mmCIF file of C-alpha atoms and ligand atoms in Angstrom:
data_model
loop_
_atom_site.group_PDB
_atom_site.id
_atom_site.type_symbol
_atom_site.label_atom_id
_atom_site.label_comp_id
_atom_site.label_asym_id
_atom_site.label_seq_id
_atom_site.Cartn_x
_atom_site.Cartn_y
_atom_site.Cartn_z
ATOM 1 C CA UNK Q 257 112.823 -23.904 -24.358
ATOM 2 C CA UNK Q 258 110.043 -21.309 -24.261
ATOM 3 C CA UNK Q 259 106.685 -22.677 -25.416
ATOM 4 C CA UNK Q 260 104.306 -20.506 -27.408
ATOM 5 C CA UNK Q 261 100.799 -20.769 -26.035
ATOM 6 C CA UNK Q 262 97.924 -19.145 -27.883
ATOM 7 C CA UNK Q 263 94.951 -18.139 -25.734
ATOM 8 C CA UNK Q 264 92.071 -18.507 -28.191
ATOM 9 C CA UNK Q 265 88.913 -17.559 -26.328
ATOM 10 C CA UNK Q 266 86.461 -14.645 -26.257
ATOM 11 C CA UNK Q 267 88.364 -11.405 -25.483
ATOM 12 C CA UNK Q 268 86.472 -10.963 -22.207
ATOM 13 C CA UNK Q 269 88.084 -14.157 -20.832
ATOM 14 C CA UNK Q 270 91.673 -12.903 -21.123
ATOM 15 C CA UNK Q 271 91.807 -10.592 -18.066
ATOM 16 C CA UNK Q 272 90.426 -13.433 -15.922
ATOM 17 C CA UNK Q 273 92.550 -16.287 -17.249
ATOM 18 C CA UNK Q 274 95.794 -14.572 -18.335
ATOM 19 C CA UNK Q 275 97.223 -13.932 -14.835
ATOM 20 C CA UNK Q 276 96.144 -17.358 -13.495
ATOM 21 C CA UNK Q 277 97.676 -19.171 -16.485
ATOM 22 C CA UNK Q 278 100.923 -17.246 -16.009
ATOM 23 C CA UNK Q 279 101.057 -18.281 -12.331
ATOM 24 C CA UNK Q 280 100.095 -21.889 -13.108
ATOM 25 C CA UNK Q 281 102.846 -22.192 -15.750
ATOM 26 C CA UNK Q 282 105.400 -20.719 -13.327
ATOM 27 C CA UNK Q 283 104.331 -23.155 -10.574
ATOM 28 C CA UNK Q 284 104.632 -26.086 -13.005
ATOM 29 C CA UNK Q 285 108.081 -24.908 -14.166
ATOM 30 C CA UNK Q 286 106.865 -24.253 -17.717
ATOM 31 C CA UNK Q 287 108.631 -21.467 -19.620
ATOM 32 C CA UNK Q 288 105.817 -20.013 -21.691
ATOM 33 C CA UNK Q 289 105.106 -17.094 -23.947
ATOM 34 C CA UNK Q 290 101.336 -16.790 -23.494
ATOM 35 C CA UNK Q 291 99.298 -14.460 -25.674
ATOM 36 C CA UNK Q 292 95.757 -13.811 -26.893
ATOM 37 C CA UNK Q 293 97.373 -12.543 -30.147
ATOM 38 C CA UNK Q 294 97.810 -15.256 -32.746
ATOM 39 C CA UNK Q 295 101.047 -14.264 -34.476
ATOM 40 C CA UNK Q 296 102.421 -17.035 -36.685
ATOM 41 C CA UNK Q 297 100.166 -20.132 -36.194
ATOM 42 C CA UNK Q 298 102.989 -22.422 -37.338
ATOM 43 C CA UNK Q 299 104.942 -21.428 -34.192
ATOM 44 C CA UNK Q 300 102.173 -22.188 -31.674
ATOM 45 C CA UNK Q 301 102.913 -25.144 -29.342
ATOM 46 C CA UNK Q 302 99.551 -25.325 -27.517
ATOM 47 C CA UNK Q 303 96.131 -23.712 -27.853
ATOM 48 C CA UNK Q 304 94.118 -22.882 -24.743
ATOM 49 C CA UNK Q 305 90.636 -22.852 -26.203
ATOM 50 C CA UNK Q 306 87.090 -21.693 -25.547
ATOM 51 C CA UNK Q 307 84.488 -21.461 -28.326
ATOM 52 C CA UNK Q 308 85.436 -18.444 -30.320
ATOM 53 C CA UNK Q 309 84.299 -17.370 -33.804
ATOM 54 C CA UNK Q 310 87.851 -16.229 -34.691
ATOM 55 C CA UNK Q 311 89.226 -19.778 -34.736
ATOM 56 C CA UNK Q 312 87.551 -21.981 -37.339
ATOM 57 C CA UNK Q 313 90.532 -23.632 -39.022
ATOM 58 C CA UNK Q 314 93.200 -25.550 -37.104
ATOM 59 C CA UNK Q 315 95.130 -26.504 -40.249
ATOM 60 C CA UNK Q 316 97.761 -23.721 -39.972
ATOM 61 C CA UNK Q 317 98.753 -24.865 -36.437
ATOM 62 C CA UNK Q 318 101.276 -27.343 -37.766
ATOM 63 C CA UNK Q 319 103.402 -27.463 -34.592
ATOM 64 C CA UNK Q 320 100.529 -27.492 -32.094
ATOM 65 C CA UNK Q 321 100.767 -30.509 -29.756
ATOM 66 C CA UNK Q 322 97.338 -30.214 -28.112
ATOM 67 C CA UNK Q 323 94.204 -28.090 -27.939
ATOM 68 C CA UNK Q 324 93.256 -27.611 -24.284
ATOM 69 C CA UNK Q 325 89.601 -26.700 -23.816
ATOM 70 C CA UNK Q 326 88.498 -24.445 -20.982
ATOM 71 C CA UNK Q 327 85.019 -25.943 -21.353
ATOM 72 C CA UNK Q 328 83.874 -29.388 -20.201
ATOM 73 C CA UNK Q 329 81.493 -29.783 -23.143
ATOM 74 C CA UNK Q 330 83.313 -29.924 -26.487
ATOM 75 C CA UNK Q 331 80.411 -30.490 -28.891
ATOM 76 C CA UNK Q 332 81.211 -27.322 -30.844
ATOM 77 C CA UNK Q 333 84.719 -28.442 -31.746
ATOM 78 C CA UNK Q 334 84.851 -32.251 -31.521
ATOM 79 C CA UNK Q 335 83.633 -32.872 -35.070
ATOM 80 C CA UNK Q 336 85.773 -30.140 -36.671
ATOM 81 C CA UNK Q 337 87.592 -31.906 -39.546
ATOM 82 C CA UNK Q 338 90.461 -29.383 -39.448
ATOM 83 C CA UNK Q 339 91.248 -30.334 -35.846
ATOM 84 C CA UNK Q 340 93.791 -33.139 -36.088
ATOM 85 C CA UNK Q 341 95.634 -32.273 -32.862
ATOM 86 C CA UNK Q 342 94.733 -34.073 -29.594
ATOM 87 C CA UNK Q 343 91.786 -32.364 -27.849
ATOM 88 C CA UNK Q 344 91.488 -32.321 -24.049
ATOM 89 C CA UNK Q 345 88.302 -31.194 -22.340
ATOM 90 C CA UNK Q 346 88.131 -29.442 -18.978
ATOM 91 C CA UNK Q 347 87.699 -31.401 -15.785
ATOM 92 C CA UNK Q 348 88.059 -28.749 -13.112
ATOM 93 C CA UNK Q 349 87.605 -29.416 -9.400
ATOM 94 C CA UNK Q 350 86.135 -25.920 -8.944
ATOM 95 C CA UNK Q 351 83.598 -26.550 -11.706
ATOM 96 C CA UNK Q 352 82.661 -29.903 -10.172
ATOM 97 C CA UNK Q 353 82.057 -28.303 -6.766
ATOM 98 C CA UNK Q 354 79.889 -25.694 -8.384
ATOM 99 C CA UNK Q 355 77.801 -28.297 -10.251
ATOM 100 C CA UNK Q 356 77.316 -30.294 -7.046
ATOM 101 C CA UNK Q 357 75.977 -27.167 -5.323
ATOM 102 C CA UNK Q 358 73.639 -26.333 -8.237
ATOM 103 C CA UNK Q 359 72.226 -29.835 -8.571
ATOM 104 C CA UNK Q 360 71.867 -30.432 -4.848
ATOM 105 C CA UNK Q 361 70.229 -27.045 -4.352
ATOM 106 C CA UNK Q 362 67.708 -27.466 -7.154
ATOM 107 C CA UNK Q 363 66.885 -31.058 -6.221
ATOM 108 C CA UNK Q 364 66.271 -29.966 -2.623
ATOM 109 C CA UNK Q 365 64.118 -27.048 -3.801
ATOM 110 C CA UNK Q 366 61.809 -29.443 -5.622
ATOM 111 C CA UNK Q 367 62.002 -32.186 -3.009
ATOM 112 C CA UNK Q 368 61.052 -29.831 -0.164
ATOM 113 C CA UNK Q 369 58.465 -27.967 -2.253
ATOM 114 C CA UNK Q 370 60.110 -24.699 -1.260
ATOM 115 C CA UNK Q 371 58.194 -22.671 -3.859
ATOM 116 C CA UNK Q 372 54.924 -23.373 -2.056
ATOM 117 C CA UNK Q 373 56.090 -21.442 0.983
ATOM 118 C CA UNK Q 374 58.368 -18.874 -0.647
ATOM 119 C CA UNK Q 375 55.750 -17.810 -3.204
ATOM 120 C CA UNK Q 376 52.559 -18.720 -1.336
ATOM 121 C CA UNK Q 377 52.490 -16.175 1.549
ATOM 122 C CA UNK Q 378 48.729 -15.829 1.254
ATOM 123 C CA UNK Q 379 47.544 -16.585 4.783
ATOM 124 C CA UNK Q 380 46.826 -20.251 4.031
ATOM 125 C CA UNK Q 381 48.360 -22.692 6.549
ATOM 126 C CA UNK Q 382 49.392 -25.539 4.202
ATOM 127 C CA UNK Q 383 50.191 -28.120 6.842
ATOM 128 C CA UNK Q 384 49.447 -30.921 4.360
ATOM 129 C CA UNK Q 385 52.363 -29.894 2.138
ATOM 130 C CA UNK Q 386 54.953 -31.832 4.178
ATOM 131 C CA UNK Q 387 57.552 -33.473 1.901
ATOM 132 C CA UNK Q 388 58.496 -37.137 2.237
ATOM 133 C CA UNK Q 389 61.979 -38.004 3.427
ATOM 134 C CA UNK Q 390 64.715 -37.899 0.793
ATOM 135 C CA UNK Q 391 65.026 -41.683 1.131
ATOM 136 C CA UNK Q 392 61.512 -41.901 -0.337
ATOM 137 C CA UNK Q 393 62.270 -39.750 -3.406
ATOM 138 C CA UNK Q 394 64.217 -41.588 -6.170
ATOM 139 C CA UNK Q 395 66.400 -39.306 -8.288
ATOM 140 C CA UNK Q 396 67.733 -40.275 -11.728
ATOM 141 C CA UNK Q 397 71.242 -39.213 -12.651
ATOM 142 C CA UNK Q 398 71.472 -39.440 -16.444
ATOM 143 C CA UNK Q 399 75.219 -39.371 -17.070
ATOM 144 C CA UNK Q 400 77.634 -40.838 -14.543
ATOM 145 C CA UNK Q 401 80.832 -39.074 -15.540
ATOM 146 C CA UNK Q 402 82.914 -36.561 -13.596
ATOM 147 C CA UNK Q 403 79.945 -34.341 -12.772
ATOM 148 C CA UNK Q 404 77.184 -36.955 -12.569
ATOM 149 C CA UNK Q 405 79.130 -39.093 -10.098
ATOM 150 C CA UNK Q 406 79.985 -36.117 -7.880
ATOM 151 C CA UNK Q 407 76.333 -34.999 -7.837
ATOM 152 C CA UNK Q 408 75.171 -38.567 -7.188
ATOM 153 C CA UNK Q 409 77.499 -38.758 -4.165
ATOM 154 C CA UNK Q 410 76.100 -35.514 -2.761
ATOM 155 C CA UNK Q 411 72.496 -36.711 -3.193
ATOM 156 C CA UNK Q 412 73.377 -40.091 -1.670
ATOM 157 C CA UNK Q 413 74.811 -38.304 1.360
ATOM 158 C CA UNK Q 414 71.330 -36.801 1.828
ATOM 159 C CA UNK Q 415 69.858 -40.325 1.425
ATOM 160 C CA UNK Q 416 68.091 -39.857 -1.907
ATOM 161 C CA UNK Q 417 67.949 -43.208 -3.722
ATOM 162 C CA UNK Q 418 70.023 -42.488 -6.859
ATOM 163 C CA UNK Q 419 69.250 -44.363 -10.072
ATOM 164 C CA UNK Q 420 72.185 -43.842 -12.423
ATOM 165 C CA UNK Q 421 72.296 -44.273 -16.189
ATOM 166 C CA UNK Q 422 75.289 -44.134 -18.501
ATOM 167 C CA UNK Q 423 76.423 -45.416 -21.897
ATOM 168 C CA UNK Q 424 78.616 -48.144 -20.424
ATOM 169 C CA UNK Q 425 77.700 -50.213 -17.361
ATOM 170 C CA UNK Q 426 79.040 -48.922 -14.043
ATOM 171 C CA UNK Q 427 79.440 -50.170 -10.503
ATOM 172 C CA UNK Q 428 79.264 -47.217 -8.101
ATOM 173 C CA UNK Q 429 78.771 -47.732 -4.374
ATOM 174 C CA UNK Q 430 75.323 -46.572 -3.281
ATOM 175 C CA UNK Q 431 74.060 -45.911 -6.821
ATOM 176 C CA UNK Q 432 71.766 -48.320 -8.665
ATOM 177 C CA UNK Q 433 73.475 -48.252 -12.051
ATOM 178 C CA UNK Q 434 71.831 -48.942 -15.403
ATOM 179 C CA UNK Q 435 72.830 -48.745 -19.070
ATOM 180 C CA UNK Q 436 71.137 -49.237 -22.437
ATOM 181 C CA UNK Q 437 67.575 -48.495 -23.535
ATOM 182 C CA UNK Q 438 65.949 -50.929 -21.083
ATOM 183 C CA UNK Q 439 68.033 -49.403 -18.285
ATOM 184 C CA UNK Q 440 66.876 -45.915 -19.222
ATOM 185 C CA UNK Q 441 63.250 -46.996 -19.160
ATOM 186 C CA UNK Q 442 63.731 -48.654 -15.775
ATOM 187 C CA UNK Q 443 65.321 -45.500 -14.356
ATOM 188 C CA UNK Q 444 62.806 -43.027 -15.771
ATOM 189 C CA UNK Q 445 59.769 -45.044 -14.745
ATOM 190 C CA UNK Q 446 60.771 -44.714 -11.066
ATOM 191 C CA UNK Q 447 62.509 -41.336 -10.836
ATOM 192 C CA UNK Q 448 60.567 -38.413 -9.384
ATOM 193 C CA UNK Q 449 63.411 -36.053 -10.290
ATOM 194 C CA UNK Q 450 65.782 -36.538 -13.268
ATOM 195 C CA UNK Q 451 69.098 -34.700 -13.527
ATOM 196 C CA UNK Q 452 70.684 -34.559 -17.005
ATOM 197 C CA UNK Q 453 74.485 -34.502 -16.985
ATOM 198 C CA UNK Q 454 75.481 -35.929 -20.345
ATOM 199 C CA UNK Q 455 77.495 -34.441 -23.187
ATOM 200 C CA UNK Q 456 75.721 -33.460 -26.388
ATOM 201 C CA UNK Q 457 76.451 -36.112 -29.024
ATOM 202 C CA UNK Q 458 74.411 -37.773 -31.733
ATOM 203 C CA UNK Q 459 73.638 -40.482 -29.138
ATOM 204 C CA UNK Q 460 72.177 -38.044 -26.603
ATOM 205 C CA UNK Q 461 70.446 -35.436 -28.799
ATOM 206 C CA UNK Q 462 66.691 -35.323 -28.026
ATOM 207 C CA UNK Q 463 67.143 -38.086 -25.460
ATOM 208 C CA UNK Q 464 64.257 -36.731 -23.408
ATOM 209 C CA UNK Q 465 61.545 -36.979 -26.056
ATOM 210 C CA UNK Q 466 57.781 -37.354 -25.631
ATOM 211 C CA UNK Q 467 58.013 -41.111 -25.170
ATOM 212 C CA UNK Q 468 60.628 -40.915 -22.416
ATOM 213 C CA UNK Q 469 58.986 -37.976 -20.637
ATOM 214 C CA UNK Q 470 55.774 -40.036 -20.584
ATOM 215 C CA UNK Q 471 57.594 -42.859 -18.777
ATOM 216 C CA UNK Q 472 58.209 -40.727 -15.694
ATOM 217 C CA UNK Q 473 55.767 -40.676 -12.788
ATOM 218 C CA UNK Q 474 53.177 -37.907 -13.239
ATOM 219 C CA UNK Q 475 54.433 -34.580 -11.917
ATOM 220 C CA UNK Q 476 58.126 -35.555 -12.090
ATOM 221 C CA UNK Q 477 60.765 -32.838 -12.256
ATOM 222 C CA UNK Q 478 63.567 -32.362 -14.798
ATOM 223 C CA UNK Q 479 66.795 -30.571 -13.881
ATOM 224 C CA UNK Q 480 68.998 -29.986 -16.938
ATOM 225 C CA UNK Q 481 72.442 -28.472 -16.474
ATOM 226 C CA UNK Q 482 73.858 -30.725 -19.281
ATOM 227 C CA UNK Q 483 73.071 -29.305 -22.724
ATOM 228 C CA UNK Q 484 69.844 -27.875 -24.160
ATOM 229 C CA UNK Q 485 69.393 -30.312 -27.080
ATOM 230 C CA UNK Q 486 69.327 -33.292 -24.682
ATOM 231 C CA UNK Q 487 65.622 -32.397 -24.414
ATOM 232 C CA UNK Q 488 63.054 -32.109 -27.195
ATOM 233 C CA UNK Q 489 61.724 -28.639 -26.291
ATOM 234 C CA UNK Q 490 58.293 -29.092 -27.892
ATOM 235 C CA UNK Q 491 57.799 -32.426 -26.120
ATOM 236 C CA UNK Q 492 58.840 -30.882 -22.804
ATOM 237 C CA UNK Q 493 56.446 -27.951 -23.193
ATOM 238 C CA UNK Q 494 53.602 -30.351 -24.028
ATOM 239 C CA UNK Q 495 54.441 -32.500 -20.985
ATOM 240 C CA UNK Q 496 54.556 -29.400 -18.758
ATOM 241 C CA UNK Q 497 51.221 -28.160 -20.137
ATOM 242 C CA UNK Q 498 49.567 -31.503 -19.422
ATOM 243 C CA UNK Q 499 51.095 -31.760 -15.933
ATOM 244 C CA UNK Q 500 52.971 -34.967 -16.847
ATOM 245 C CA UNK Q 501 56.116 -33.050 -15.944
ATOM 246 C CA UNK Q 502 55.590 -30.908 -12.855
ATOM 247 C CA UNK Q 503 58.541 -28.563 -13.318
ATOM 248 C CA UNK Q 504 61.698 -28.147 -15.388
ATOM 249 C CA UNK Q 505 64.746 -26.304 -14.128
ATOM 250 C CA UNK Q 506 66.843 -25.548 -17.194
ATOM 251 C CA UNK Q 507 70.338 -24.067 -17.246
ATOM 252 C CA UNK Q 508 71.190 -24.784 -20.891
ATOM 253 C CA UNK Q 509 69.298 -24.198 -24.136
ATOM 254 C CA UNK Q 510 69.391 -24.843 -27.869
ATOM 255 C CA UNK Q 511 69.969 -21.121 -28.391
ATOM 256 C CA UNK Q 512 71.919 -19.169 -25.772
ATOM 257 C CA UNK Q 513 71.152 -16.585 -24.575
ATOM 258 C CA UNK Q 514 67.584 -17.939 -24.490
ATOM 259 C CA UNK Q 515 65.575 -15.570 -26.768
ATOM 260 C CA UNK Q 516 63.337 -13.189 -24.745
ATOM 261 C CA UNK Q 517 60.171 -14.472 -26.450
ATOM 262 C CA UNK Q 518 60.881 -18.170 -25.800
ATOM 263 C CA UNK Q 519 58.010 -19.903 -23.973
ATOM 264 C CA UNK Q 520 60.391 -21.196 -21.313
ATOM 265 C CA UNK Q 521 60.667 -17.656 -19.884
ATOM 266 C CA UNK Q 522 56.931 -17.280 -19.303
ATOM 267 C CA UNK Q 523 55.957 -20.869 -18.529
ATOM 268 C CA UNK Q 524 54.907 -21.103 -14.856
ATOM 269 C CA UNK Q 525 56.458 -24.565 -14.523
ATOM 270 C CA UNK Q 526 59.871 -23.667 -15.914
ATOM 271 C CA UNK Q 527 62.812 -22.140 -14.080
ATOM 272 C CA UNK Q 528 65.451 -20.625 -16.363
ATOM 273 C CA UNK Q 529 68.994 -20.164 -15.118
ATOM 274 C CA UNK Q 530 71.421 -18.536 -17.601
ATOM 275 C CA UNK Q 531 74.073 -21.290 -18.044
ATOM 276 C CA UNK Q 532 75.510 -20.613 -14.617
ATOM 277 C CA UNK Q 533 75.406 -24.083 -13.064
ATOM 278 C CA UNK Q 534 79.162 -24.562 -13.159
ATOM 279 C CA UNK Q 535 81.500 -22.056 -14.721
ATOM 280 C CA UNK Q 536 85.101 -23.011 -15.284
ATOM 281 C CA UNK Q 537 86.998 -21.567 -12.326
ATOM 282 C CA UNK Q 538 90.192 -19.866 -13.499
ATOM 283 C CA UNK Q 539 92.188 -20.596 -10.311
ATOM 284 C CA UNK Q 540 91.714 -24.365 -10.474
ATOM 285 C CA UNK Q 541 91.251 -24.859 -14.237
ATOM 286 C CA UNK Q 542 94.515 -23.145 -15.199
ATOM 287 C CA UNK Q 543 96.397 -25.685 -13.054
ATOM 288 C CA UNK Q 544 94.775 -28.489 -15.050
ATOM 289 C CA UNK Q 545 95.932 -26.794 -18.273
ATOM 290 C CA UNK Q 546 99.477 -26.414 -16.922
ATOM 291 C CA UNK Q 547 99.569 -30.044 -15.793
ATOM 292 C CA UNK Q 548 98.551 -31.199 -19.263
ATOM 293 C CA UNK Q 549 101.278 -29.129 -20.912
ATOM 294 C CA UNK Q 550 103.807 -30.531 -18.440
ATOM 295 C CA UNK Q 551 102.618 -34.032 -19.301
ATOM 296 C CA UNK Q 552 102.775 -33.447 -23.047
ATOM 297 C CA UNK Q 553 106.321 -32.094 -22.772
ATOM 298 C CA UNK Q 554 107.325 -35.131 -20.659
ATOM 299 C CA UNK Q 555 105.663 -37.513 -23.178
ATOM 300 C CA UNK Q 556 103.218 -38.631 -20.469
ATOM 301 C CA UNK Q 557 99.538 -39.416 -21.268
ATOM 302 C CA UNK Q 558 97.295 -36.357 -21.425
ATOM 303 C CA UNK Q 559 94.478 -35.931 -18.921
ATOM 304 C CA UNK Q 560 90.848 -35.786 -20.106
ATOM 305 C CA UNK Q 561 91.627 -36.612 -23.712
ATOM 306 C CA UNK Q 562 88.476 -36.511 -25.844
ATOM 307 C CA UNK Q 563 87.576 -39.632 -27.800
ATOM 308 C CA UNK Q 564 86.781 -38.109 -31.199
ATOM 309 C CA UNK Q 565 84.727 -41.098 -32.350
ATOM 310 C CA UNK Q 566 82.607 -41.162 -29.191
ATOM 311 C CA UNK Q 567 82.236 -37.366 -29.280
ATOM 312 C CA UNK Q 568 83.125 -36.664 -25.632
HETATM 313 P P1 NDP U 744 81.832 -36.943 -18.664
HETATM 314 O O1 NDP U 744 82.352 -37.146 -20.040
HETATM 315 O O2 NDP U 744 82.752 -37.156 -17.515
HETATM 316 O O3 NDP U 744 80.547 -37.867 -18.419
HETATM 317 C C1 NDP U 744 79.554 -37.998 -19.380
HETATM 318 C C2 NDP U 744 78.591 -39.089 -18.942
HETATM 319 O O4 NDP U 744 77.539 -39.181 -19.919
HETATM 320 C C3 NDP U 744 79.259 -40.476 -18.872
HETATM 321 O O5 NDP U 744 78.760 -41.195 -17.778
HETATM 322 C C4 NDP U 744 78.813 -41.119 -20.185
HETATM 323 O O6 NDP U 744 78.737 -42.529 -20.167
HETATM 324 C C5 NDP U 744 77.419 -40.545 -20.324
HETATM 325 N N1 NDP U 744 76.970 -40.647 -21.717
HETATM 326 C C6 NDP U 744 77.546 -40.147 -22.832
HETATM 327 N N2 NDP U 744 76.865 -40.511 -23.925
HETATM 328 C C7 NDP U 744 75.845 -41.285 -23.492
HETATM 329 C C8 NDP U 744 74.798 -41.993 -24.135
HETATM 330 N N3 NDP U 744 74.660 -41.975 -25.476
HETATM 331 N N4 NDP U 744 73.941 -42.695 -23.376
HETATM 332 C C9 NDP U 744 74.078 -42.736 -22.025
HETATM 333 N N5 NDP U 744 75.037 -42.084 -21.353
HETATM 334 C C10 NDP U 744 75.912 -41.368 -22.076
HETATM 335 O O7 NDP U 744 81.233 -35.457 -18.637
HETATM 336 P P2 NDP U 744 81.064 -34.486 -17.388
HETATM 337 O O8 NDP U 744 80.375 -35.228 -16.306
HETATM 338 O O9 NDP U 744 82.339 -33.808 -17.070
HETATM 339 O O10 NDP U 744 80.110 -33.372 -18.030
HETATM 340 C C11 NDP U 744 78.831 -33.701 -18.534
HETATM 341 C C12 NDP U 744 78.278 -32.523 -19.328
HETATM 342 O O11 NDP U 744 77.870 -31.469 -18.464
HETATM 343 C C13 NDP U 744 79.273 -31.834 -20.257
HETATM 344 O O12 NDP U 744 79.453 -32.550 -21.464
HETATM 345 C C14 NDP U 744 78.596 -30.513 -20.500
HETATM 346 O O13 NDP U 744 77.727 -30.627 -21.602
HETATM 347 C C15 NDP U 744 77.788 -30.281 -19.226
HETATM 348 N N6 NDP U 744 78.309 -29.156 -18.420
HETATM 349 C C16 NDP U 744 77.473 -28.100 -18.154
HETATM 350 C C17 NDP U 744 77.917 -27.050 -17.388
HETATM 351 C C18 NDP U 744 76.994 -25.928 -17.024
HETATM 352 O O14 NDP U 744 77.437 -24.929 -16.446
HETATM 353 N N7 NDP U 744 75.715 -26.014 -17.309
HETATM 354 C C19 NDP U 744 79.296 -26.994 -16.873
HETATM 355 C C20 NDP U 744 80.078 -28.170 -17.189
HETATM 356 C C21 NDP U 744 79.591 -29.199 -17.943
HETATM 357 P P3 NDP U 744 80.058 -43.437 -19.957
HETATM 358 O O15 NDP U 744 80.458 -43.189 -18.510
HETATM 359 O O16 NDP U 744 79.586 -44.793 -20.187
HETATM 360 O O17 NDP U 744 81.087 -42.939 -20.922
#
């Protein structure tokens, strides 16, 4: 039987994903009619999805067996009341590798104080700017899921003490794991660098508020490749102005693209990267999509199924 698969994503994604999806379906032995054109929604078997203003009502997709997100974060769709089909988020090995590189690179930049030497070529011999060893620089990993655990492992390999925090208690070799409000306070009060890798839910919105930023050692660094609203922007700007937070490297924002007049662009203690920490990689991600369709057709459990109550 030929399955009808609707590619519902911004038009610019089709040339990148179309050929890789076709190959991935062929490799998985899936006979598929894949199209970015909707046709009759009642005949669609699966939706490959990325946030897209054209798709706001899932009700007409009466035969659809699953919505397969190309994005890891599903906050824009998870609360949609018209979405009654199972929703799977993206866990892509290529994306994970990319996030590990981004986080490790930015943590090392701050740890080694690279800006001092890259920007400060002013004839001053700053011999006193030697960094401590990584083993002396505790790093908080807020979120210990697919990405947080991979980044924690990379930082551990460099000997940073990693203080992890997640919603449920964890036991991860080499990571001091915490959960709950008291756990968060314990982690933040020791971490010189905090990496935010949580989904955006009602439980994580504005997590880094004035109170929690104030818990961190003076001059601590925030690296946020999670989601913009995990941080209270006004509280962060105030903490940066006072020097409580020494620097923030931000990849994600409440409004994207970040408006040109936003203070983050001009603030000397903020680095803006344009949501490039970890793109979905078509070559690897399309195989995950194909595997999930194979599983659904074989009545096997879906991978990376989103818990709609939990929100991620
Ligand atoms: P996972 O779902 O695998 O992990 C999420 C982690 O966050 C889990 O450890 C979870 O805890 C924890 N968490 C969730 N809610 C809370 C809470 N209320 N309090 C404490 N911890 C909480 O997600 P991923 O690791 O795959 O991705 C994380 C996020 O990264 C994505 O949701 C997305 O927003 C962002 N992202 C950004 C990209 C970029 O390019 N900038 C690219 C890809 C993803 P528990 O383990 O107990 O469930």
